[in-house]
XYZ file of C-alpha atoms in Angstrom:
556
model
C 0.000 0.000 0.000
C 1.360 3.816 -0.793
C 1.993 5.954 1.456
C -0.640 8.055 0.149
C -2.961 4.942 0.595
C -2.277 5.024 4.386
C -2.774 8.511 5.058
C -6.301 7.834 3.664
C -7.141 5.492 6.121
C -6.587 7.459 9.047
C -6.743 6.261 12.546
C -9.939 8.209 12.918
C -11.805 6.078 10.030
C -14.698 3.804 10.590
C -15.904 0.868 8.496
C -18.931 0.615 6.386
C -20.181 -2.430 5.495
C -16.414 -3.746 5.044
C -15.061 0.052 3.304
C -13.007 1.951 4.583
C -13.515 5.509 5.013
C -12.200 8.851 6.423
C -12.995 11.754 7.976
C -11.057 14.147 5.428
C -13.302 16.038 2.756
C -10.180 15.845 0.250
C -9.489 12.680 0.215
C -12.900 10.792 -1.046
C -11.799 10.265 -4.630
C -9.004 8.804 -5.909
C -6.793 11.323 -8.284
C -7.790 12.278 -11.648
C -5.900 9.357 -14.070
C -5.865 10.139 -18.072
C -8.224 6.997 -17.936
C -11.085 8.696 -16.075
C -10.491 11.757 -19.040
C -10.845 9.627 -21.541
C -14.236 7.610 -20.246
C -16.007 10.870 -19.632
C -14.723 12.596 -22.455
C -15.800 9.376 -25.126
C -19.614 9.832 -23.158
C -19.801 13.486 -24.062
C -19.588 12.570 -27.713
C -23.795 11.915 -27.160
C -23.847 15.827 -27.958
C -23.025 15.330 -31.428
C -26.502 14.027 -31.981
C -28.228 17.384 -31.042
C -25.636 19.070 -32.867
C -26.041 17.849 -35.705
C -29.505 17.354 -36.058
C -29.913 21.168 -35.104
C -27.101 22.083 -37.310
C -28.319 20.038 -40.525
C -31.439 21.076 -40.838
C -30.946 24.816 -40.875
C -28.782 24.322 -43.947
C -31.478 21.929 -45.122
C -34.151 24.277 -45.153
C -32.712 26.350 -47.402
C -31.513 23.882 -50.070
C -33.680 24.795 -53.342
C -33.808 20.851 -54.243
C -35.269 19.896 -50.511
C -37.898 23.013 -51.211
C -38.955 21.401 -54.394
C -39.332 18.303 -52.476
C -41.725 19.630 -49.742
C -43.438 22.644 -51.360
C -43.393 22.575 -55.252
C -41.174 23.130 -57.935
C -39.812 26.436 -58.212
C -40.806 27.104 -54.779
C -39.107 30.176 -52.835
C -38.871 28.850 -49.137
C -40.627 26.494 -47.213
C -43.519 27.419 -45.721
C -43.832 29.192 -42.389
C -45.771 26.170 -41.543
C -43.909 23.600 -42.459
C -40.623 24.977 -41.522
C -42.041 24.692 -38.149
C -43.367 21.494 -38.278
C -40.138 19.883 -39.879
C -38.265 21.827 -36.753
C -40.256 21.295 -34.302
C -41.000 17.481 -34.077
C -37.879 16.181 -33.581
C -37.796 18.197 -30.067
C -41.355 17.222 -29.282
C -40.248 13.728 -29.667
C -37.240 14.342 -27.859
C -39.038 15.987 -25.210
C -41.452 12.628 -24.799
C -37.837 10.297 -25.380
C -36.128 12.570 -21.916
C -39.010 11.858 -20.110
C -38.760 7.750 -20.720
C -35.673 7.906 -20.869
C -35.617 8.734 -16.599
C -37.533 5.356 -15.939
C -35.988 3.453 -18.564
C -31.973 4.405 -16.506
C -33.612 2.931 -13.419
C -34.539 -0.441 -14.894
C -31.894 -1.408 -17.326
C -29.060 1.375 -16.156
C -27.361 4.517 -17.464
C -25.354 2.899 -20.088
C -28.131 0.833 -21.689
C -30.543 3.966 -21.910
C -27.963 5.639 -24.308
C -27.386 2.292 -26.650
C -31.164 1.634 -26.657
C -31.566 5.534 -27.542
C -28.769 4.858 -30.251
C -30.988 1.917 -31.848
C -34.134 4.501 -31.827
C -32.303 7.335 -33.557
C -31.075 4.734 -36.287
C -34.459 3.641 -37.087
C -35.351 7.150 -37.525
C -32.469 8.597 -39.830
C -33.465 5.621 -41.807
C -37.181 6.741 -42.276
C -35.594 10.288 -43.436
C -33.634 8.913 -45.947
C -36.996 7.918 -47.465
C -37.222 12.094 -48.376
C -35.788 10.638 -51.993
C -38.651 9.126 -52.861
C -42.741 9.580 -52.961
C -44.579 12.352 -50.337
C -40.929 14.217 -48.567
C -42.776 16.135 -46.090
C -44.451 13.125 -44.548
C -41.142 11.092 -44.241
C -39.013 13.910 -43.363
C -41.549 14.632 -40.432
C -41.970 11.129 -39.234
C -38.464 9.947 -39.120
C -37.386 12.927 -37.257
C -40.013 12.191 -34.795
C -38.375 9.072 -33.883
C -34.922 9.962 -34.168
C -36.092 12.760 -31.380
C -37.220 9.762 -29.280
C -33.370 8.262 -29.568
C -32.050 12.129 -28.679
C -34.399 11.951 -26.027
C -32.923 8.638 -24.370
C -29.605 10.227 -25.326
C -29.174 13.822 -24.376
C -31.135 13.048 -20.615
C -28.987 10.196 -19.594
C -25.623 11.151 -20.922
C -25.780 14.226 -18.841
C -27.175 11.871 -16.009
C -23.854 8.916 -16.393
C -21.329 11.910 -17.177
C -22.112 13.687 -13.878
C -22.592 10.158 -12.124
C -19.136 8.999 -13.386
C -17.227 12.621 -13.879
C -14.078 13.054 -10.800
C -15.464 16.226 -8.973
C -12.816 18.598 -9.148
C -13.295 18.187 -13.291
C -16.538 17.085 -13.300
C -17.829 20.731 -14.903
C -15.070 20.549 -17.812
C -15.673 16.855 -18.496
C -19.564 18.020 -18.645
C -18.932 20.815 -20.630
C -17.257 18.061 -23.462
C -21.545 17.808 -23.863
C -21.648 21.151 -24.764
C -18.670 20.838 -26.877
C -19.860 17.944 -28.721
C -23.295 19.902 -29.616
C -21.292 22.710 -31.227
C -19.016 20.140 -32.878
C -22.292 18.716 -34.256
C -23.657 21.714 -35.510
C -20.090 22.224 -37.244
C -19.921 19.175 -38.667
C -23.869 19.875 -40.373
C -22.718 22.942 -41.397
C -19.309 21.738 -43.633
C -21.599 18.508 -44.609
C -24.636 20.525 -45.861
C -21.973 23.746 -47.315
C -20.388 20.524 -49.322
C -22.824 19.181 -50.912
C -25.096 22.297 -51.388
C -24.694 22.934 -55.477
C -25.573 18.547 -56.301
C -28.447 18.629 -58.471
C -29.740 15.419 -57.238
C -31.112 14.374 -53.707
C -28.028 13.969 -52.509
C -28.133 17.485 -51.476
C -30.222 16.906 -48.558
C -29.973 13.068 -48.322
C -26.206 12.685 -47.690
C -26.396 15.170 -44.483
C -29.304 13.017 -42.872
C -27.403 9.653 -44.248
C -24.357 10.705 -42.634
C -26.059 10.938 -38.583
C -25.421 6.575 -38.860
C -22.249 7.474 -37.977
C -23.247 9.108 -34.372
C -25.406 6.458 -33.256
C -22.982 3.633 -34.149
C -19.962 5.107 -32.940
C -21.330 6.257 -29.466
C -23.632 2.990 -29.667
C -20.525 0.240 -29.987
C -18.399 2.799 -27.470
C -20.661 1.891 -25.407
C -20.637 -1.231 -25.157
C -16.868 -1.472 -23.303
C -17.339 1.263 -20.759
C -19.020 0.339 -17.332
C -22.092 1.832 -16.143
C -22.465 4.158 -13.321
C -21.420 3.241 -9.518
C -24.281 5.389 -8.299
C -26.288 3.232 -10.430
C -25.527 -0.188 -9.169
C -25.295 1.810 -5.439
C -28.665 2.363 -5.385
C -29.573 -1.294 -6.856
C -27.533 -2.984 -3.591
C -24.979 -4.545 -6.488
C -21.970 -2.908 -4.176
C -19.580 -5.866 -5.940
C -20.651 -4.176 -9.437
C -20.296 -0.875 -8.730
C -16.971 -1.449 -6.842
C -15.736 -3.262 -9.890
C -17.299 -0.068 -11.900
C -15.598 2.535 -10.042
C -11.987 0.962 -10.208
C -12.293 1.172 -14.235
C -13.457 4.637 -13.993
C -10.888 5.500 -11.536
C -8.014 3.451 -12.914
C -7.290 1.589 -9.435
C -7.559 -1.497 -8.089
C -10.576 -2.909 -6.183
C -8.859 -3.646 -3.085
C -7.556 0.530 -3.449
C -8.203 2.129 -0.359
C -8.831 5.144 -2.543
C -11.728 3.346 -4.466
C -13.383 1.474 -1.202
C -13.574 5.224 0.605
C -15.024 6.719 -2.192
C -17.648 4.263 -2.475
C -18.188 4.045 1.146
C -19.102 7.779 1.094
C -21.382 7.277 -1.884
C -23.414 4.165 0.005
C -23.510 6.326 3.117
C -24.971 8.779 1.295
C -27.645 6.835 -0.818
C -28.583 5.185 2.843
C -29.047 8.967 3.850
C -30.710 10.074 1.332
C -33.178 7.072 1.459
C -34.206 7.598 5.388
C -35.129 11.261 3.608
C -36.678 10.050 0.074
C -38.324 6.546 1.348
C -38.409 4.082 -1.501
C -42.236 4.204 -2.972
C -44.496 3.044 -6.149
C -43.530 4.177 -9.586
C -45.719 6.997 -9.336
C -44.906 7.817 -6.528
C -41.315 8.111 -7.213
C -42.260 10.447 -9.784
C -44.188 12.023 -7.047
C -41.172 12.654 -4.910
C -39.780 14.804 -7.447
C -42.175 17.756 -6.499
C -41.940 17.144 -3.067
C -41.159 20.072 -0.540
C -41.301 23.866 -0.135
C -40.619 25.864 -3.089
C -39.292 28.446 -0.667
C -36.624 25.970 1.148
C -33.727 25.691 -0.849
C -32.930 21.601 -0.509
C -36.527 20.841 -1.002
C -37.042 18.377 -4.127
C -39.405 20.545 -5.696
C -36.862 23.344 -5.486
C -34.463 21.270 -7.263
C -36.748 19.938 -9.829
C -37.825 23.528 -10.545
C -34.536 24.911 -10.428
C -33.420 22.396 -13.230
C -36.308 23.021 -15.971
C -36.191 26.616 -15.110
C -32.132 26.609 -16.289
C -33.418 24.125 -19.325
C -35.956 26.893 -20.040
C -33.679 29.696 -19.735
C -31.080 28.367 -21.867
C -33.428 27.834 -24.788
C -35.019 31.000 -24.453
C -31.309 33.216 -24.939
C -32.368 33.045 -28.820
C -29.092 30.541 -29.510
C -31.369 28.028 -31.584
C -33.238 30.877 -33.345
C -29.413 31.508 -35.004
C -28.846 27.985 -35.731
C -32.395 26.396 -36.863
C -32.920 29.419 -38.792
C -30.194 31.786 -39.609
C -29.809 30.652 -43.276
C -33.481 31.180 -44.573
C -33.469 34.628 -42.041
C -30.645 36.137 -43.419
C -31.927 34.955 -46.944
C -35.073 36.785 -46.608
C -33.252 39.877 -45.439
C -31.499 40.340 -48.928
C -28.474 41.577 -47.447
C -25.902 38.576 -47.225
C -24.950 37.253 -50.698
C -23.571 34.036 -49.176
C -25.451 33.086 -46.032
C -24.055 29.011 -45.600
C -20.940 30.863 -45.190
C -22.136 33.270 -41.934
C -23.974 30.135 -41.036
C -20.824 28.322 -41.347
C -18.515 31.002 -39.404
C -20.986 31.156 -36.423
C -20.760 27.331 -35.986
C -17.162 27.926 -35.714
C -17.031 30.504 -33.693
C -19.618 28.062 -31.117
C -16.482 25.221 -31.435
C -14.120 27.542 -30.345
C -15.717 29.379 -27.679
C -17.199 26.356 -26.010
C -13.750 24.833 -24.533
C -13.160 27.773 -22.882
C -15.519 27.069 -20.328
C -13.113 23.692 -19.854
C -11.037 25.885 -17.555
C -13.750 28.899 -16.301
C -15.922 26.818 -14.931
C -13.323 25.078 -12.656
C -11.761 27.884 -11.818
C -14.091 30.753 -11.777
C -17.448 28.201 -11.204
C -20.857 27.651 -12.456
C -22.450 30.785 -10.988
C -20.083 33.024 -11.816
C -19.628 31.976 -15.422
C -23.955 32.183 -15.926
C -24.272 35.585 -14.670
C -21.447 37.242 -16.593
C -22.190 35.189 -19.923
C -26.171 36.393 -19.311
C -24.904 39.826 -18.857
C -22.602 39.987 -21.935
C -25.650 38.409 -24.082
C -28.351 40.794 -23.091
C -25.857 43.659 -24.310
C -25.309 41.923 -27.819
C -29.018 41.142 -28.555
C -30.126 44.245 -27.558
C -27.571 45.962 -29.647
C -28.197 43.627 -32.555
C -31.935 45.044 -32.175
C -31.352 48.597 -31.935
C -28.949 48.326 -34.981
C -31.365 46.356 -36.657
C -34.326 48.775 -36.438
C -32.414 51.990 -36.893
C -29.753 51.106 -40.187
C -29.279 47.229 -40.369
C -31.310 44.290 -41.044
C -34.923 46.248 -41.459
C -34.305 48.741 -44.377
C -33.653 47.168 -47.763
C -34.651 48.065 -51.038
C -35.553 46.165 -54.028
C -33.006 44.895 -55.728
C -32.403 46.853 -59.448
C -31.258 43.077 -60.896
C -33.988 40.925 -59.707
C -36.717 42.692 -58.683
C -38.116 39.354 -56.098
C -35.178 40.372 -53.674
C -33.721 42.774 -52.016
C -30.395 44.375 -51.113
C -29.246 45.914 -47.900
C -29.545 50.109 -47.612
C -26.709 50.031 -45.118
C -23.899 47.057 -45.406
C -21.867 48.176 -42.602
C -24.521 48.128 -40.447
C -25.554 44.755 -41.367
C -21.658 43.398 -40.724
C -22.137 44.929 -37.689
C -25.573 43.069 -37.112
C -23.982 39.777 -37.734
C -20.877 40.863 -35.801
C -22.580 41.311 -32.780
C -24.369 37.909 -33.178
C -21.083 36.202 -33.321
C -20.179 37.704 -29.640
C -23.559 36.763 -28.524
C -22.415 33.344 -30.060
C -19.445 33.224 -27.712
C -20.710 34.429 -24.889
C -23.571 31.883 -24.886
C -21.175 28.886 -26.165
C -18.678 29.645 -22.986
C -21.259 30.354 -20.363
C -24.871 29.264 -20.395
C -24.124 26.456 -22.958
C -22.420 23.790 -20.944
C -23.284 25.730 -17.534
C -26.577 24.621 -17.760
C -25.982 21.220 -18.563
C -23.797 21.086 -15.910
C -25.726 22.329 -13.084
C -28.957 20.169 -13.695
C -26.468 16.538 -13.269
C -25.350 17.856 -10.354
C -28.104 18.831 -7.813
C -30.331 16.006 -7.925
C -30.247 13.446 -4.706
C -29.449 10.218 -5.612
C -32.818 8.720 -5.373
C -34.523 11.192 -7.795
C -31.337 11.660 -9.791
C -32.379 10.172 -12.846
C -35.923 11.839 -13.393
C -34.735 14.833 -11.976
C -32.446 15.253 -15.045
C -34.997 13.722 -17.296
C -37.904 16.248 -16.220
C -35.375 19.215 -16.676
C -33.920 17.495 -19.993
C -37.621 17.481 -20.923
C -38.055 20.904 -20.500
C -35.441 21.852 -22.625
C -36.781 19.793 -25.539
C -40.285 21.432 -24.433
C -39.201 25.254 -24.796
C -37.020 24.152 -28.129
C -40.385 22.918 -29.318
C -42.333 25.972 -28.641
C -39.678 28.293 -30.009
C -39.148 26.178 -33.311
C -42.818 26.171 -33.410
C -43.676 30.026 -33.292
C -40.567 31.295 -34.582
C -41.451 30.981 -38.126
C -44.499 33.412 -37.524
C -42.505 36.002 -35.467
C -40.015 36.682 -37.614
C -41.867 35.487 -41.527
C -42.593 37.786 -44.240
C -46.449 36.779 -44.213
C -47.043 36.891 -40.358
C -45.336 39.046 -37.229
C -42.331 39.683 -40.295
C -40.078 41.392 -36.787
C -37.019 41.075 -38.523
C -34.542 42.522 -36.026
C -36.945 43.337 -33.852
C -36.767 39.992 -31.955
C -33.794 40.057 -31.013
C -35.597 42.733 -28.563
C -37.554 39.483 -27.387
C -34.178 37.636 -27.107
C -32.496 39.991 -25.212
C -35.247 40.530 -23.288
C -35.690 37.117 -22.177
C -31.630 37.208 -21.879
C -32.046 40.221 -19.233
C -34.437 37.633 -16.909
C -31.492 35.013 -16.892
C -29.343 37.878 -15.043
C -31.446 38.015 -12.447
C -32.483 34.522 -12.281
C -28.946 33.680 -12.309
C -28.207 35.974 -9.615
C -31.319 35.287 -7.238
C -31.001 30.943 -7.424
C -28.270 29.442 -9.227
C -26.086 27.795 -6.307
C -22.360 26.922 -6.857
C -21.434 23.751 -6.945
C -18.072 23.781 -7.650
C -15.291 21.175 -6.033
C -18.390 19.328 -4.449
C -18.675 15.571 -4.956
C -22.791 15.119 -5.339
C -22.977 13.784 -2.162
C -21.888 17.102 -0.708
C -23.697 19.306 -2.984
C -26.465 17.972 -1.310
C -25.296 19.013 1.812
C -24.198 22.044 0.765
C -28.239 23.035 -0.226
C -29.491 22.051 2.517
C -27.248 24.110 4.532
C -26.681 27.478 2.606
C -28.307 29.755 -0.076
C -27.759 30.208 -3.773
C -26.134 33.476 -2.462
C -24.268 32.409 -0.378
C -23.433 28.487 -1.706
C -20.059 29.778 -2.871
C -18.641 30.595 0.242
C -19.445 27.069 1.590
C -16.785 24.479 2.461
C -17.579 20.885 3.083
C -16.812 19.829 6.821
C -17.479 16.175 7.102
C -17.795 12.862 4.919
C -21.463 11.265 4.837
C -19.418 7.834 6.047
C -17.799 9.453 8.791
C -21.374 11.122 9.568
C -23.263 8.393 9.323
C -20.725 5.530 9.602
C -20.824 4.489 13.468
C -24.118 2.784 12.920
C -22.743 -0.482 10.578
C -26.222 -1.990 10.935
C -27.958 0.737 9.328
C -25.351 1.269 6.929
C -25.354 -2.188 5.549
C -29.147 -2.871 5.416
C -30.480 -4.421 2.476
C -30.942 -1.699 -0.683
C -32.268 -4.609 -2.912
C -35.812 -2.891 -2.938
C -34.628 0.514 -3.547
C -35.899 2.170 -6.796
């Protein structure tokens, strides 16, 4: 045994059903290997799925041969109406998939949720590819209904086993690798769809939903070699599973003294948990979720309504209205000659920006990062707006060579439009992009962990719905027709996430998940950063062995 090793097991430790444990707050995980990197960082790679499903049908949409398909030949644009339809029902099936998806972790496990969401997603992309041949609106629409179902599965429980299997003191950076992934994903759509954008066969928009196999087999097979969460088989009483689990993840032995007090402190804490969250029916678990005060900050209903409000609040900055829509937006506004290229520089701009949040959100934590990324957005929408409505986007004229277009009265102003966007871009992409992600895997208890994170997954699935749904009507030609006028809306929602932000986002930085849960329960969002664990649940709850090592068999 190291030296190290022995310090661990101070002469203070207890046992817990045969673990040992400690008193010290620092030493409850083993240290970071390139192993435990690598795991978490191959899970992320689940984001490229709603990256590139949002990213790939923006460019999509405006592809003459896929309008020809849907609409008619000849046909300007989709329609208002079935822009938002094709949009919108892959996140209403995707909203249905995260809620599943929470039961479907407890039965057969975190892992197996994300394969079985892989095999869904397949079976969708394949009814897409049917957009070739007889009605394209009807296949288009009903394969991306399913494949939402398999996103569903995906983007809940990834989030769920990343934060489950994530080392604490990088647990936000390996999360963030979600966020990363998405904005890889949208990248990728954007170079696939800019390639193949002047074929004057199906291919145009066949090859870019054709080429989404490649996701779902890649994370799908990946899969398959990794081992599932330790919370997971904690809270099924398999503590020879998860032990075996945890020494993959943390590239130790079993018999590590590093990897039996880690685990003793998560058992401690599901046992303490449990006396709090009594196992219950399958409605009533759901039931649990909304249990509490909503003004007592630990409460479950807190929690639950802290993680769809961030959900919310994320999709409501206005980041999806850029990439579902940018391309047939800054089409109608006459003023961009090449708009697959701004599309394609703002996806780039979301790849690059997103990583720094690898090292903010460690160092300067998850509060910190959401308020001053909130600020810095409501400033660029609101200046987008103003510019917008004054010189920019609004004030065109016809255009002298083709008199069905227009052209731009003031350039610069536009460039300056689309330059603010791209700031917006990064502030979003290295704040509220991963932050939020990050936050809702980490302040769920242990028994409500996994529909905790698949009620606030389903909300943000349920607000991308609504604003892929009514978007089309604020901002085209034959309905609201607001132009730059909602990015007023945007910024205006952007302004609430300050204060929201400010007034109940807690920092959970450095915490392990058992002791952000302690940490709620004994401080305020406002004062959560200042808070320094104390105590480990084992040594807490430790002396009693007999209640420690009580049968969990029947726990759900």
């Amino acid at each position: 045994m190291s030296a190290a090793e022995k310090e661990v097991t101070a002469p203070a430790a207890k046992h817990i059903a045969g673990l040992a444990t400690t008193q010290d707050v620092e030493r409850i995980e083993a240290p970071v290997t390139w192993k435990a990197y690598l795991i978490c960082a191959f899970a992320s790679f689940g984001g490229i799925f709603f990256g590139y499903d949002s990213g790939y049908i923006n460019g999509v949409l405006g592809s003459q041969i896929f309008k020809d398909a849907v609409e008619f030949v000849g046909a300007k644009a989709v329609s208002d109406s079935h822009q938002s339809l094709i949009v919108s029902i892959l996140s209403c099936g995707t909203f249905f998939g995260a809620l599943i998806a929470g039961d479907v972790a407890e039965f057969i496990g975190r892992k197996w949720t994300v394969i079985t969401g892989c095999l869904i997603y397949t079976i969708g992309v394949v009814i897409q590819m049917i957009t070739g041949l007889g009605n394209a609106l009807g296949a288009i629409v009903a394969g991306r209904l399913i494949a939402g179902f398999g996103v569903g599965f995906e983007s809940a429980i990834v989030i769920l086993y990343m934060s489950e299997i994530c080392p604490r003191k990088v647990r936000g950076a390996l999360v963030a690798g979600y966020q990363f992934c998405i904005t890889i994903g949208i990248m990728l759509a954007s170079c696939v769809v800019y390639a193949t954008q002047n074929r004057t066969d199906t291919g145009n928009y066949r090859i870019p939903i054709a080429i989404q196999f490649t996701w779902a087999l890649i994370l799908g097979v990946g899969l398959l070699f990794l081992p599932d969460s330790p919370r997971y088989f904690v809270k099924k009483g398999n503590l020879e599973a998860a032990t075996a689990s945890l020494s993959r993840l943390r590239g130790q032995p079993k018999d590590s003294e590093y990897i039996q007090v880690e685990l003793a402190e998560i058992v401690a804490n599901e046992e303490y948990e449990r006396q709090l969250i009594p196992a219950t029916t399958w409605f009533g678990s759901w039931a649990n979720c909304f249990k509490g005060s909503v003004f007592k900050a630990n409460s479950n209903l807190r929690k639950t309504i802290l993680g769809t409000s961030m959900q919310m609040i994320q999709q409501w900055t206005g980041i999806n209205f850029i990439f579902y829509y940018s391309t047939p937006f800054l089409q109608s506004t006459g003023a961009i000659s090449n708009t697959f290229v701004i599309s394609m520089i703002f996806t780039i701009i979301n790849v690059c920006s997103t990583p720094l949040s690898f090292y903010t959100v460690e160092r300067f934590g998850r509060r910190t990062i959401l308020f001053w990324g909130a600020l810095g957005m409501v400033i660029c929408q609101f200046l987008v707006a103003i510019i917008g409505v004054t010189v920019g986007f609004n004030h065109t004229h016809p255009n002298p060579a083709d008199p069905t277009t227009t052209l731009a009265n003031n350039v610069p102003a536009v460039n300056a439009q689309i330059a603010f966007i791209a700031i917006f871009i990064f502030f979003f992409a290295s704040t509220w992009g991963p932050g939020a992600w990050i936050v809702i895997g980490e302040i769920f208890p242990l028994p409500i962990r996994s529909r905790g994170v698949a009620l606030s997954t389903a909300s943000n699935w349920l607000w991308n719905t609504i604003i892929a749904v009514i978007t089309p009507y604020m901002v085209g030609e034959n309905h609201g027709n607001m132009k730059s006028s909602v990015f007023f809306v945007w910024g205006g929602l952007c302004t609430c996430a300050v204060v929201y932000t400010y007034l109940f986002v807690p920092e959970t930085k450095g915490l392990s998940l058992e002791q952000v849960d302690k940490m709620m329960e004994e401080t305020t969002p406002r004062t959560s950063s200042k808070w320094k664990p104390t105590t480990t649940f084992a040594a807490t709850v430790g002396a009693d062995d007999a209640y420690l090592t009580k049968n969990t068999d029947a726990n759900v």
